[in-house]
PDB file of C-alpha atoms in Angstrom:
ATOM      1  CA  UNK A   1      20.591 -28.698  29.950  1.00 45.00           C
ATOM      2  CA  UNK A   2      21.987 -29.693  26.541  1.00 44.00           C
ATOM      3  CA  UNK A   3      18.466 -30.405  25.313  1.00 41.00           C
ATOM      4  CA  UNK A   4      17.331 -26.976  26.474  1.00 38.00           C
ATOM      5  CA  UNK A   5      20.243 -25.286  24.656  1.00 38.00           C
ATOM      6  CA  UNK A   6      19.431 -27.226  21.481  1.00 39.00           C
ATOM      7  CA  UNK A   7      15.774 -26.149  21.726  1.00 36.00           C
ATOM      8  CA  UNK A   8      16.791 -22.536  22.330  1.00 33.00           C
ATOM      9  CA  UNK A   9      19.093 -22.541  19.291  1.00 32.00           C
ATOM     10  CA  UNK A  10      16.313 -24.057  17.164  1.00 34.00           C
ATOM     11  CA  UNK A  11      13.859 -21.354  18.257  1.00 33.00           C
ATOM     12  CA  UNK A  12      16.430 -18.600  17.699  1.00 34.00           C
ATOM     13  CA  UNK A  13      17.166 -19.850  14.180  1.00 33.00           C
ATOM     14  CA  UNK A  14      13.610 -20.613  13.073  1.00 33.00           C
ATOM     15  CA  UNK A  15      11.770 -17.635  14.568  1.00 31.00           C
ATOM     16  CA  UNK A  16      13.363 -15.008  12.289  1.00 33.00           C
ATOM     17  CA  UNK A  17      12.631 -17.190   9.246  1.00 31.00           C
ATOM     18  CA  UNK A  18       8.986 -17.561  10.325  1.00 31.00           C
ATOM     19  CA  UNK A  19       8.673 -13.794  10.820  1.00 32.00           C
ATOM     20  CA  UNK A  20      10.357 -13.144   7.456  1.00 32.00           C
ATOM     21  CA  UNK A  21       7.968 -15.573   5.736  1.00 34.00           C
ATOM     22  CA  UNK A  22       4.971 -13.919   7.387  1.00 35.00           C
ATOM     23  CA  UNK A  23       6.113 -10.427   6.420  1.00 35.00           C
ATOM     24  CA  UNK A  24       6.956 -11.488   2.882  1.00 41.00           C
ATOM     25  CA  UNK A  25       3.299 -11.766   1.877  1.00 46.00           C
ATOM     26  CA  UNK A  26       1.890  -9.123   4.153  1.00 81.00           C
ATOM     27  CA  UNK A  27       0.074  -6.271   2.397  1.00 87.00           C
ATOM     28  CA  UNK A  28      -3.226  -4.438   2.452  1.00 90.00           C
ATOM     29  CA  UNK A  29      -5.245  -1.756   0.659  1.00 92.00           C
ATOM     30  CA  UNK A  30      -5.810   1.751   2.038  1.00 92.00           C
ATOM     31  CA  UNK A  31      -7.948   4.729   0.938  1.00 92.00           C
ATOM     32  CA  UNK A  32      -6.224   7.514  -0.983  1.00 91.00           C
ATOM     33  CA  UNK A  33      -7.032   9.999   1.797  1.00 88.00           C
ATOM     34  CA  UNK A  34      -4.843   8.213   4.353  1.00 86.00           C
ATOM     35  CA  UNK A  35      -1.203   9.353   4.514  1.00 85.00           C
ATOM     36  CA  UNK A  36       1.003   6.260   4.691  1.00 87.00           C
ATOM     37  CA  UNK A  37       4.138   6.503   6.821  1.00 84.00           C
ATOM     38  CA  UNK A  38       6.968   4.182   7.720  1.00 82.00           C
ATOM     39  CA  UNK A  39       5.059   3.467  10.951  1.00 83.00           C
ATOM     40  CA  UNK A  40       1.829   2.411   9.182  1.00 84.00           C
ATOM     41  CA  UNK A  41       1.115  -1.278   9.666  1.00 82.00           C
ATOM     42  CA  UNK A  42      -0.723  -3.447   7.182  1.00 81.00           C
ATOM     43  CA  UNK A  43      -3.212  -4.506   9.849  1.00 80.00           C
ATOM     44  CA  UNK A  44      -4.286  -0.848  10.213  1.00 70.00           C
ATOM     45  CA  UNK A  45      -6.074  -0.996   6.858  1.00 71.00           C
ATOM     46  CA  UNK A  46      -9.702   0.024   6.580  1.00 74.00           C
ATOM     47  CA  UNK A  47     -12.177  -1.280   4.004  1.00 81.00           C
ATOM     48  CA  UNK A  48     -11.914   0.570   0.712  1.00 91.00           C
ATOM     49  CA  UNK A  49     -14.984   1.254  -1.443  1.00 93.00           C
ATOM     50  CA  UNK A  50     -14.577   3.690  -4.308  1.00 95.00           C
ATOM     51  CA  UNK A  51     -17.184   6.012  -5.831  1.00 95.00           C
ATOM     52  CA  UNK A  52     -16.667   7.988  -9.029  1.00 95.00           C
ATOM     53  CA  UNK A  53     -18.580   9.632 -11.853  1.00 95.00           C
ATOM     54  CA  UNK A  54     -17.628   9.160 -15.482  1.00 94.00           C
ATOM     55  CA  UNK A  55     -14.425  11.021 -16.275  1.00 94.00           C
ATOM     56  CA  UNK A  56     -13.205  10.954 -12.656  1.00 95.00           C
ATOM     57  CA  UNK A  57     -10.285   9.291 -10.933  1.00 95.00           C
ATOM     58  CA  UNK A  58     -10.872   6.871  -8.069  1.00 94.00           C
ATOM     59  CA  UNK A  59      -7.433   6.327  -6.502  1.00 95.00           C
ATOM     60  CA  UNK A  60      -6.416   4.022  -3.684  1.00 95.00           C
ATOM     61  CA  UNK A  61      -3.132   2.751  -2.289  1.00 93.00           C
ATOM     62  CA  UNK A  62      -1.565  -0.433  -1.006  1.00 92.00           C
ATOM     63  CA  UNK A  63       1.182  -1.013   1.515  1.00 90.00           C
ATOM     64  CA  UNK A  64       3.334  -4.121   1.472  1.00 86.00           C
ATOM     65  CA  UNK A  65       5.915  -5.249   3.978  1.00 80.00           C
ATOM     66  CA  UNK A  66       8.937  -6.812   2.279  1.00 72.00           C
ATOM     67  CA  UNK A  67       7.068  -7.547  -0.967  1.00 67.00           C
ATOM     68  CA  UNK A  68       8.659  -9.861  -3.463  1.00 73.00           C
ATOM     69  CA  UNK A  69       6.869  -8.998  -6.669  1.00 81.00           C
ATOM     70  CA  UNK A  70       5.294  -5.963  -8.269  1.00 86.00           C
ATOM     71  CA  UNK A  71       1.475  -5.912  -7.896  1.00 90.00           C
ATOM     72  CA  UNK A  72      -0.905  -6.227 -10.821  1.00 92.00           C
ATOM     73  CA  UNK A  73      -4.450  -4.973 -11.226  1.00 95.00           C
ATOM     74  CA  UNK A  74      -7.361  -6.837 -12.838  1.00 96.00           C
ATOM     75  CA  UNK A  75     -10.090  -4.530 -14.165  1.00 96.00           C
ATOM     76  CA  UNK A  76     -12.530  -4.098 -17.044  1.00 96.00           C
ATOM     77  CA  UNK A  77     -10.686  -2.013 -19.677  1.00 96.00           C
ATOM     78  CA  UNK A  78     -14.013  -0.987 -21.219  1.00 96.00           C
ATOM     79  CA  UNK A  79     -14.833   0.846 -17.974  1.00 96.00           C
ATOM     80  CA  UNK A  80     -11.472   1.815 -16.470  1.00 97.00           C
ATOM     81  CA  UNK A  81      -7.969   2.930 -17.261  1.00 96.00           C
ATOM     82  CA  UNK A  82      -5.423   2.185 -14.551  1.00 95.00           C
ATOM     83  CA  UNK A  83      -1.852   3.039 -13.638  1.00 94.00           C
ATOM     84  CA  UNK A  84       0.265   1.886 -10.698  1.00 93.00           C
ATOM     85  CA  UNK A  85       2.905   4.088  -9.101  1.00 92.00           C
ATOM     86  CA  UNK A  86       5.595   3.307  -6.577  1.00 90.00           C
ATOM     87  CA  UNK A  87       5.593   5.811  -3.714  1.00 88.00           C
ATOM     88  CA  UNK A  88       8.839   7.109  -2.251  1.00 84.00           C
ATOM     89  CA  UNK A  89       9.212   7.628   1.472  1.00 83.00           C
ATOM     90  CA  UNK A  90      10.479  11.098   2.367  1.00 82.00           C
ATOM     91  CA  UNK A  91      11.794  12.080   5.819  1.00 81.00           C
ATOM     92  CA  UNK A  92       9.458  14.057   8.031  1.00 74.00           C
ATOM     93  CA  UNK A  93      11.167  17.255   9.083  1.00 70.00           C
ATOM     94  CA  UNK A  94      10.268  18.501  12.537  1.00 64.00           C
ATOM     95  CA  UNK A  95       9.898  22.274  12.663  1.00 60.00           C
ATOM     96  CA  UNK A  96       9.866  23.619  16.243  1.00 60.00           C
ATOM     97  CA  UNK A  97       7.645  26.659  15.588  1.00 55.00           C
ATOM     98  CA  UNK A  98       4.631  27.053  15.593  1.00 56.00           C
ATOM     99  CA  UNK A  99       3.642  24.086  17.755  1.00 54.00           C
ATOM    100  CA  UNK A 100       0.278  23.558  16.053  1.00 55.00           C
ATOM    101  CA  UNK A 101       2.112  22.220  12.991  1.00 50.00           C
ATOM    102  CA  UNK A 102       4.112  19.610  14.872  1.00 51.00           C
ATOM    103  CA  UNK A 103       4.329  15.993  13.763  1.00 52.00           C
ATOM    104  CA  UNK A 104       5.344  14.816  17.241  1.00 50.00           C
ATOM    105  CA  UNK A 105       2.132  12.773  17.494  1.00 50.00           C
ATOM    106  CA  UNK A 106       3.403  10.557  14.694  1.00 59.00           C
ATOM    107  CA  UNK A 107       5.556   7.552  15.457  1.00 70.00           C
ATOM    108  CA  UNK A 108       6.907   7.915  11.940  1.00 75.00           C
ATOM    109  CA  UNK A 109      10.084   9.388  10.584  1.00 76.00           C
ATOM    110  CA  UNK A 110       9.106   9.193   6.898  1.00 79.00           C
ATOM    111  CA  UNK A 111       5.975   9.680   4.815  1.00 79.00           C
ATOM    112  CA  UNK A 112       5.022   8.109   1.471  1.00 83.00           C
ATOM    113  CA  UNK A 113       4.509  10.788  -1.133  1.00 80.00           C
ATOM    114  CA  UNK A 114       6.518  10.880  -4.355  1.00 77.00           C
ATOM    115  CA  UNK A 115       5.176   8.838  -7.242  1.00 84.00           C
ATOM    116  CA  UNK A 116       7.147   6.951  -9.878  1.00 81.00           C
ATOM    117  CA  UNK A 117       5.469   4.828 -12.572  1.00 84.00           C
ATOM    118  CA  UNK A 118       5.698   1.194 -11.490  1.00 83.00           C
ATOM    119  CA  UNK A 119       7.154  -1.118 -14.095  1.00 77.00           C
ATOM    120  CA  UNK A 120       8.519  -4.610 -13.509  1.00 75.00           C
ATOM    121  CA  UNK A 121      10.598  -4.102 -10.350  1.00 76.00           C
ATOM    122  CA  UNK A 122      10.578  -1.816  -7.343  1.00 75.00           C
ATOM    123  CA  UNK A 123      13.316   0.784  -7.765  1.00 71.00           C
ATOM    124  CA  UNK A 124      12.755   3.249  -4.933  1.00 67.00           C
ATOM    125  CA  UNK A 125      14.371   2.578  -1.577  1.00 60.00           C
ATOM    126  CA  UNK A 126      11.672   1.440   0.806  1.00 68.00           C
ATOM    127  CA  UNK A 127      11.462   2.499   4.413  1.00 63.00           C
ATOM    128  CA  UNK A 128      11.709  -0.198   7.077  1.00 67.00           C
ATOM    129  CA  UNK A 129      10.843  -2.943   4.614  1.00 74.00           C
ATOM    130  CA  UNK A 130       7.635  -1.174   3.555  1.00 80.00           C
ATOM    131  CA  UNK A 131       6.681  -0.496  -0.041  1.00 86.00           C
ATOM    132  CA  UNK A 132       3.770   1.782  -0.891  1.00 89.00           C
ATOM    133  CA  UNK A 133       1.890   1.634  -4.197  1.00 92.00           C
ATOM    134  CA  UNK A 134      -0.548   4.249  -5.485  1.00 94.00           C
ATOM    135  CA  UNK A 135      -3.263   3.034  -7.867  1.00 95.00           C
ATOM    136  CA  UNK A 136      -4.881   5.582 -10.196  1.00 94.00           C
ATOM    137  CA  UNK A 137      -8.171   4.244 -11.492  1.00 95.00           C
ATOM    138  CA  UNK A 138      -9.829   6.410 -14.138  1.00 96.00           C
ATOM    139  CA  UNK A 139     -13.510   5.873 -15.011  1.00 96.00           C
ATOM    140  CA  UNK A 140     -13.893   6.284 -18.768  1.00 96.00           C
ATOM    141  CA  UNK A 141     -16.217   9.006 -20.125  1.00 95.00           C
ATOM    142  CA  UNK A 142     -18.439   6.415 -21.843  1.00 94.00           C
ATOM    143  CA  UNK A 143     -18.546   3.956 -18.913  1.00 95.00           C
ATOM    144  CA  UNK A 144     -22.056   2.834 -17.974  1.00 95.00           C
ATOM    145  CA  UNK A 145     -23.178   3.439 -14.413  1.00 95.00           C
ATOM    146  CA  UNK A 146     -22.992   0.422 -12.156  1.00 96.00           C
ATOM    147  CA  UNK A 147     -21.116  -1.521  -9.543  1.00 97.00           C
ATOM    148  CA  UNK A 148     -17.733  -2.922 -10.532  1.00 97.00           C
ATOM    149  CA  UNK A 149     -14.827  -4.687  -8.914  1.00 96.00           C
ATOM    150  CA  UNK A 150     -11.108  -4.244  -9.475  1.00 97.00           C
ATOM    151  CA  UNK A 151      -8.701  -6.779  -8.013  1.00 96.00           C
ATOM    152  CA  UNK A 152      -5.222  -6.024  -6.753  1.00 94.00           C
ATOM    153  CA  UNK A 153      -2.891  -9.036  -6.913  1.00 93.00           C
ATOM    154  CA  UNK A 154       0.315  -8.961  -4.918  1.00 89.00           C
ATOM    155  CA  UNK A 155       2.663 -11.712  -3.737  1.00 85.00           C
ATOM    156  CA  UNK A 156       0.209 -14.513  -4.474  1.00 87.00           C
ATOM    157  CA  UNK A 157      -2.752 -12.893  -2.697  1.00 89.00           C
ATOM    158  CA  UNK A 158      -5.670 -10.868  -4.078  1.00 91.00           C
ATOM    159  CA  UNK A 159      -7.962  -8.206  -2.703  1.00 92.00           C
ATOM    160  CA  UNK A 160     -11.129  -6.965  -4.386  1.00 94.00           C
ATOM    161  CA  UNK A 161     -11.936  -3.256  -4.312  1.00 95.00           C
ATOM    162  CA  UNK A 162     -15.559  -2.360  -5.099  1.00 96.00           C
ATOM    163  CA  UNK A 163     -16.134   0.639  -7.362  1.00 96.00           C
ATOM    164  CA  UNK A 164     -19.508   2.330  -7.883  1.00 96.00           C
ATOM    165  CA  UNK A 165     -19.715   4.312 -11.117  1.00 94.00           C
ATOM    166  CA  UNK A 166     -22.322   7.059 -11.408  1.00 95.00           C
ATOM    167  CA  UNK A 167     -24.103   8.308 -14.535  1.00 90.00           C
ATOM    168  CA  UNK A 168     -22.817  11.855 -14.100  1.00 84.00           C
ATOM    169  CA  UNK A 169     -20.210  13.744 -16.098  1.00 71.00           C
TER     170      UNK A 169
END
């Protein structure tokens, strides 16, 4: 019985630390057209491939759960300009009338929307341990057409995002 109690205490103490460690590096990339909420999970991500003509923006977003550091972006500055923004989570207000505009189908209580330029630390209060980042990628006017890759680096992990640039202005 004493051995079982000792094992139970060990599991109870170590399990939260294991979950915390797993969540600490958990993030993924999402398309700009998907509305991130406080119920969005990082495993719900879909592959992101961007397409843009010269002089266009090709945005995407990333969602991290309990991130430790601010993400960075590797890209070719001769082709792109980039800016990262921290997204604020705003409460979803339920309006009872008309019913076609209801958000009852969402499991969320907040939605990521407001943008603040991201500097060296996260400053906006995150929702449920989630932090959303918006990435604005601008294709320069003189960029040659072709296939490119930008890399988002966050908490020691990297994810490549393919970008196809078109010879159109």
